[in-house]
């Protein structure tokens, strides 16, 4: 059974540290770490959180390893993702992936960022269709068009 994501004191502290490092332009987590800013679906206020951007077969992907968290709901309401690290700023339109595509991306994501593996029922060696079966719990978005 996969672990459930909880934003406790330790994770909040880690997010503050990671956010500060990314804001200064440090390429942590192997260069995949970015800050994602979305517009709050209810409040309209900008929300920023650290994420990893995965590149697979020439496409860039946002994966929510912790489930349907706030930024997922915000992207579903407004499909605009603003990614930044240091002075580098990018604005993208996103498209949510179907289960089959998401399964393939989730499999790669867990292999590249294994710290997220406990949040999945699928195991590292499982085929993509096993990951696809839980795609509804781990939304995946393709960075579709740059809005530079």
PDB file of C-alpha atoms in Angstrom:
ATOM      1  CA  UNK A   1       0.000   0.000   0.000  1.00  0.00           C
ATOM      2  CA  UNK A   2       1.398   3.376  -1.050  1.00  0.00           C
ATOM      3  CA  UNK A   3       2.129   6.015   1.559  1.00  0.00           C
ATOM      4  CA  UNK A   4      -0.179   9.004   1.719  1.00  0.00           C
ATOM      5  CA  UNK A   5       1.344  12.436   1.305  1.00  0.00           C
ATOM      6  CA  UNK A   6       1.264  14.627   4.397  1.00  0.00           C
ATOM      7  CA  UNK A   7       2.646  18.153   4.494  1.00  0.00           C
ATOM      8  CA  UNK A   8       4.128  17.987   7.979  1.00  0.00           C
ATOM      9  CA  UNK A   9       6.668  20.178   9.726  1.00  0.00           C
ATOM     10  CA  UNK A  10       9.699  18.405   8.259  1.00  0.00           C
ATOM     11  CA  UNK A  11       8.407  18.554   4.684  1.00  0.00           C
ATOM     12  CA  UNK A  12       7.424  22.226   5.099  1.00  0.00           C
ATOM     13  CA  UNK A  13      10.951  23.020   6.310  1.00  0.00           C
ATOM     14  CA  UNK A  14      12.478  21.094   3.410  1.00  0.00           C
ATOM     15  CA  UNK A  15      10.257  22.965   0.948  1.00  0.00           C
ATOM     16  CA  UNK A  16      11.380  26.307   2.385  1.00  0.00           C
ATOM     17  CA  UNK A  17      15.033  25.304   1.946  1.00  0.00           C
ATOM     18  CA  UNK A  18      14.523  23.901  -1.565  1.00  0.00           C
ATOM     19  CA  UNK A  19      12.511  26.966  -2.586  1.00  0.00           C
ATOM     20  CA  UNK A  20      15.303  29.282  -1.390  1.00  0.00           C
ATOM     21  CA  UNK A  21      17.976  27.311  -3.267  1.00  0.00           C
ATOM     22  CA  UNK A  22      15.949  27.213  -6.491  1.00  0.00           C
ATOM     23  CA  UNK A  23      15.108  30.918  -6.227  1.00  0.00           C
ATOM     24  CA  UNK A  24      18.856  31.590  -6.139  1.00  0.00           C
ATOM     25  CA  UNK A  25      19.334  29.509  -9.268  1.00  0.00           C
ATOM     26  CA  UNK A  26      20.973  26.429  -7.809  1.00  0.00           C
ATOM     27  CA  UNK A  27      20.186  23.389  -9.992  1.00  0.00           C
ATOM     28  CA  UNK A  28      19.312  20.948  -7.217  1.00  0.00           C
ATOM     29  CA  UNK A  29      17.915  17.428  -7.778  1.00  0.00           C
ATOM     30  CA  UNK A  30      20.133  16.872 -10.790  1.00  0.00           C
ATOM     31  CA  UNK A  31      18.962  20.010 -12.557  1.00  0.00           C
ATOM     32  CA  UNK A  32      15.321  18.907 -12.701  1.00  0.00           C
ATOM     33  CA  UNK A  33      14.164  21.154  -9.858  1.00  0.00           C
ATOM     34  CA  UNK A  34      12.115  24.257 -10.633  1.00  0.00           C
ATOM     35  CA  UNK A  35       9.666  26.477  -8.857  1.00  0.00           C
ATOM     36  CA  UNK A  36       6.165  26.190 -10.297  1.00  0.00           C
ATOM     37  CA  UNK A  37       3.820  29.133  -9.972  1.00  0.00           C
ATOM     38  CA  UNK A  38       0.121  28.627 -10.679  1.00  0.00           C
ATOM     39  CA  UNK A  39      -2.875  30.874 -10.194  1.00  0.00           C
ATOM     40  CA  UNK A  40      -5.091  29.753  -7.316  1.00  0.00           C
ATOM     41  CA  UNK A  41      -8.297  28.330  -8.762  1.00  0.00           C
ATOM     42  CA  UNK A  42     -10.482  29.900  -6.065  1.00  0.00           C
ATOM     43  CA  UNK A  43      -8.462  32.822  -4.720  1.00  0.00           C
ATOM     44  CA  UNK A  44      -6.745  33.951  -7.910  1.00  0.00           C
ATOM     45  CA  UNK A  45      -3.577  34.387  -5.841  1.00  0.00           C
ATOM     46  CA  UNK A  46      -0.303  33.034  -7.229  1.00  0.00           C
ATOM     47  CA  UNK A  47       0.924  29.858  -5.523  1.00  0.00           C
ATOM     48  CA  UNK A  48       4.518  28.629  -5.806  1.00  0.00           C
ATOM     49  CA  UNK A  49       5.864  25.177  -5.024  1.00  0.00           C
ATOM     50  CA  UNK A  50       9.025  23.225  -5.870  1.00  0.00           C
ATOM     51  CA  UNK A  51       8.599  20.569  -8.580  1.00  0.00           C
ATOM     52  CA  UNK A  52      10.758  18.385 -10.792  1.00  0.00           C
ATOM     53  CA  UNK A  53      10.509  18.719 -14.561  1.00  0.00           C
ATOM     54  CA  UNK A  54      11.202  15.458 -16.337  1.00  0.00           C
ATOM     55  CA  UNK A  55      12.386  15.228 -19.939  1.00  0.00           C
ATOM     56  CA  UNK A  56      11.342  12.104 -21.838  1.00  0.00           C
ATOM     57  CA  UNK A  57      11.758  11.647 -25.603  1.00  0.00           C
ATOM     58  CA  UNK A  58      12.124  15.385 -26.199  1.00  0.00           C
ATOM     59  CA  UNK A  59       9.019  16.374 -24.217  1.00  0.00           C
ATOM     60  CA  UNK A  60       8.997  17.981 -20.780  1.00  0.00           C
ATOM     61  CA  UNK A  61       6.618  16.712 -18.085  1.00  0.00           C
ATOM     62  CA  UNK A  62       5.289  17.769 -14.693  1.00  0.00           C
ATOM     63  CA  UNK A  63       4.445  14.828 -12.445  1.00  0.00           C
ATOM     64  CA  UNK A  64       2.562  14.932  -9.169  1.00  0.00           C
ATOM     65  CA  UNK A  65       4.072  12.025  -7.233  1.00  0.00           C
ATOM     66  CA  UNK A  66       2.094  13.035  -4.128  1.00  0.00           C
ATOM     67  CA  UNK A  67      -1.325  12.944  -5.749  1.00  0.00           C
ATOM     68  CA  UNK A  68      -3.948  15.585  -6.440  1.00  0.00           C
ATOM     69  CA  UNK A  69      -2.239  18.404  -4.578  1.00  0.00           C
ATOM     70  CA  UNK A  70      -3.058  22.115  -4.878  1.00  0.00           C
ATOM     71  CA  UNK A  71      -0.989  22.847  -7.971  1.00  0.00           C
ATOM     72  CA  UNK A  72      -2.722  20.001  -9.836  1.00  0.00           C
ATOM     73  CA  UNK A  73      -6.160  21.517  -9.174  1.00  0.00           C
ATOM     74  CA  UNK A  74      -4.831  24.935 -10.172  1.00  0.00           C
ATOM     75  CA  UNK A  75      -3.427  23.642 -13.486  1.00  0.00           C
ATOM     76  CA  UNK A  76      -6.691  21.881 -14.246  1.00  0.00           C
ATOM     77  CA  UNK A  77      -8.520  25.201 -13.764  1.00  0.00           C
ATOM     78  CA  UNK A  78      -5.936  27.312 -15.653  1.00  0.00           C
ATOM     79  CA  UNK A  79      -3.540  25.325 -17.847  1.00  0.00           C
ATOM     80  CA  UNK A  80      -0.700  27.843 -17.489  1.00  0.00           C
ATOM     81  CA  UNK A  81       2.487  26.785 -15.710  1.00  0.00           C
ATOM     82  CA  UNK A  82       5.130  29.365 -14.865  1.00  0.00           C
ATOM     83  CA  UNK A  83       8.440  27.655 -14.155  1.00  0.00           C
ATOM     84  CA  UNK A  84      11.468  29.397 -12.812  1.00  0.00           C
ATOM     85  CA  UNK A  85      14.844  28.860 -11.231  1.00  0.00           C
ATOM     86  CA  UNK A  86      17.014  31.863 -10.471  1.00  0.00           C
ATOM     87  CA  UNK A  87      16.635  34.334 -13.340  1.00  0.00           C
ATOM     88  CA  UNK A  88      15.442  31.707 -15.805  1.00  0.00           C
ATOM     89  CA  UNK A  89      11.690  32.104 -16.349  1.00  0.00           C
ATOM     90  CA  UNK A  90       9.421  30.063 -18.619  1.00  0.00           C
ATOM     91  CA  UNK A  91       5.661  30.114 -19.138  1.00  0.00           C
ATOM     92  CA  UNK A  92       3.988  27.027 -20.598  1.00  0.00           C
ATOM     93  CA  UNK A  93       0.558  25.839 -21.539  1.00  0.00           C
ATOM     94  CA  UNK A  94       0.060  22.321 -20.206  1.00  0.00           C
ATOM     95  CA  UNK A  95      -1.957  19.314 -21.314  1.00  0.00           C
ATOM     96  CA  UNK A  96      -2.906  16.529 -18.934  1.00  0.00           C
ATOM     97  CA  UNK A  97      -1.761  13.105 -20.132  1.00  0.00           C
ATOM     98  CA  UNK A  98      -4.069  10.128 -20.621  1.00  0.00           C
ATOM     99  CA  UNK A  99      -3.518   7.055 -18.428  1.00  0.00           C
ATOM    100  CA  UNK A 100      -1.411   5.121 -20.954  1.00  0.00           C
ATOM    101  CA  UNK A 101       0.958   8.033 -21.534  1.00  0.00           C
ATOM    102  CA  UNK A 102       1.021   8.879 -17.839  1.00  0.00           C
ATOM    103  CA  UNK A 103       1.965   5.284 -16.996  1.00  0.00           C
ATOM    104  CA  UNK A 104       5.047   5.475 -19.195  1.00  0.00           C
ATOM    105  CA  UNK A 105       6.075   8.838 -17.712  1.00  0.00           C
ATOM    106  CA  UNK A 106       5.385   7.778 -14.111  1.00  0.00           C
ATOM    107  CA  UNK A 107       7.598   4.728 -14.568  1.00  0.00           C
ATOM    108  CA  UNK A 108      10.490   6.913 -15.752  1.00  0.00           C
ATOM    109  CA  UNK A 109       9.833   9.458 -12.987  1.00  0.00           C
ATOM    110  CA  UNK A 110      10.038   6.904 -10.179  1.00  0.00           C
ATOM    111  CA  UNK A 111      13.275   5.532 -11.615  1.00  0.00           C
ATOM    112  CA  UNK A 112      14.850   8.992 -11.886  1.00  0.00           C
ATOM    113  CA  UNK A 113      13.513  10.291  -8.566  1.00  0.00           C
ATOM    114  CA  UNK A 114      13.312   7.167  -6.389  1.00  0.00           C
ATOM    115  CA  UNK A 115      12.579   9.118  -3.192  1.00  0.00           C
ATOM    116  CA  UNK A 116       8.980   9.296  -4.471  1.00  0.00           C
ATOM    117  CA  UNK A 117       8.638   5.494  -4.876  1.00  0.00           C
ATOM    118  CA  UNK A 118       6.883   4.927  -1.501  1.00  0.00           C
ATOM    119  CA  UNK A 119       3.935   6.997  -2.748  1.00  0.00           C
ATOM    120  CA  UNK A 120       3.241   4.518  -5.557  1.00  0.00           C
ATOM    121  CA  UNK A 121       1.749   1.033  -5.409  1.00  0.00           C
ATOM    122  CA  UNK A 122       3.729   0.151  -8.556  1.00  0.00           C
ATOM    123  CA  UNK A 123       7.319  -0.918  -7.928  1.00  0.00           C
ATOM    124  CA  UNK A 124      10.468   0.230  -9.741  1.00  0.00           C
ATOM    125  CA  UNK A 125      10.650  -2.845 -11.966  1.00  0.00           C
ATOM    126  CA  UNK A 126       6.962  -2.921 -12.909  1.00  0.00           C
ATOM    127  CA  UNK A 127       5.892  -2.314 -16.526  1.00  0.00           C
ATOM    128  CA  UNK A 128       4.266   0.955 -17.599  1.00  0.00           C
ATOM    129  CA  UNK A 129       0.742  -0.516 -17.561  1.00  0.00           C
ATOM    130  CA  UNK A 130       1.025  -1.111 -13.797  1.00  0.00           C
ATOM    131  CA  UNK A 131       1.890   2.573 -13.370  1.00  0.00           C
ATOM    132  CA  UNK A 132      -0.964   3.511 -15.753  1.00  0.00           C
ATOM    133  CA  UNK A 133      -3.398   1.780 -13.389  1.00  0.00           C
ATOM    134  CA  UNK A 134      -2.659   4.432 -10.774  1.00  0.00           C
ATOM    135  CA  UNK A 135      -2.363   7.398 -13.146  1.00  0.00           C
ATOM    136  CA  UNK A 136      -5.570   8.892 -11.733  1.00  0.00           C
ATOM    137  CA  UNK A 137      -3.781   9.230  -8.365  1.00  0.00           C
ATOM    138  CA  UNK A 138      -0.602  10.770  -9.847  1.00  0.00           C
ATOM    139  CA  UNK A 139      -1.534  13.367 -12.495  1.00  0.00           C
ATOM    140  CA  UNK A 140       0.947  14.012 -15.298  1.00  0.00           C
ATOM    141  CA  UNK A 141       1.064  17.151 -17.448  1.00  0.00           C
ATOM    142  CA  UNK A 142       3.020  17.722 -20.657  1.00  0.00           C
ATOM    143  CA  UNK A 143       4.525  21.146 -21.083  1.00  0.00           C
ATOM    144  CA  UNK A 144       2.849  21.746 -24.424  1.00  0.00           C
ATOM    145  CA  UNK A 145       3.582  25.220 -25.773  1.00  0.00           C
ATOM    146  CA  UNK A 146       5.961  27.833 -24.545  1.00  0.00           C
ATOM    147  CA  UNK A 147       4.348  31.202 -24.026  1.00  0.00           C
ATOM    148  CA  UNK A 148       7.617  33.109 -23.952  1.00  0.00           C
TER     149      UNK A 148
END
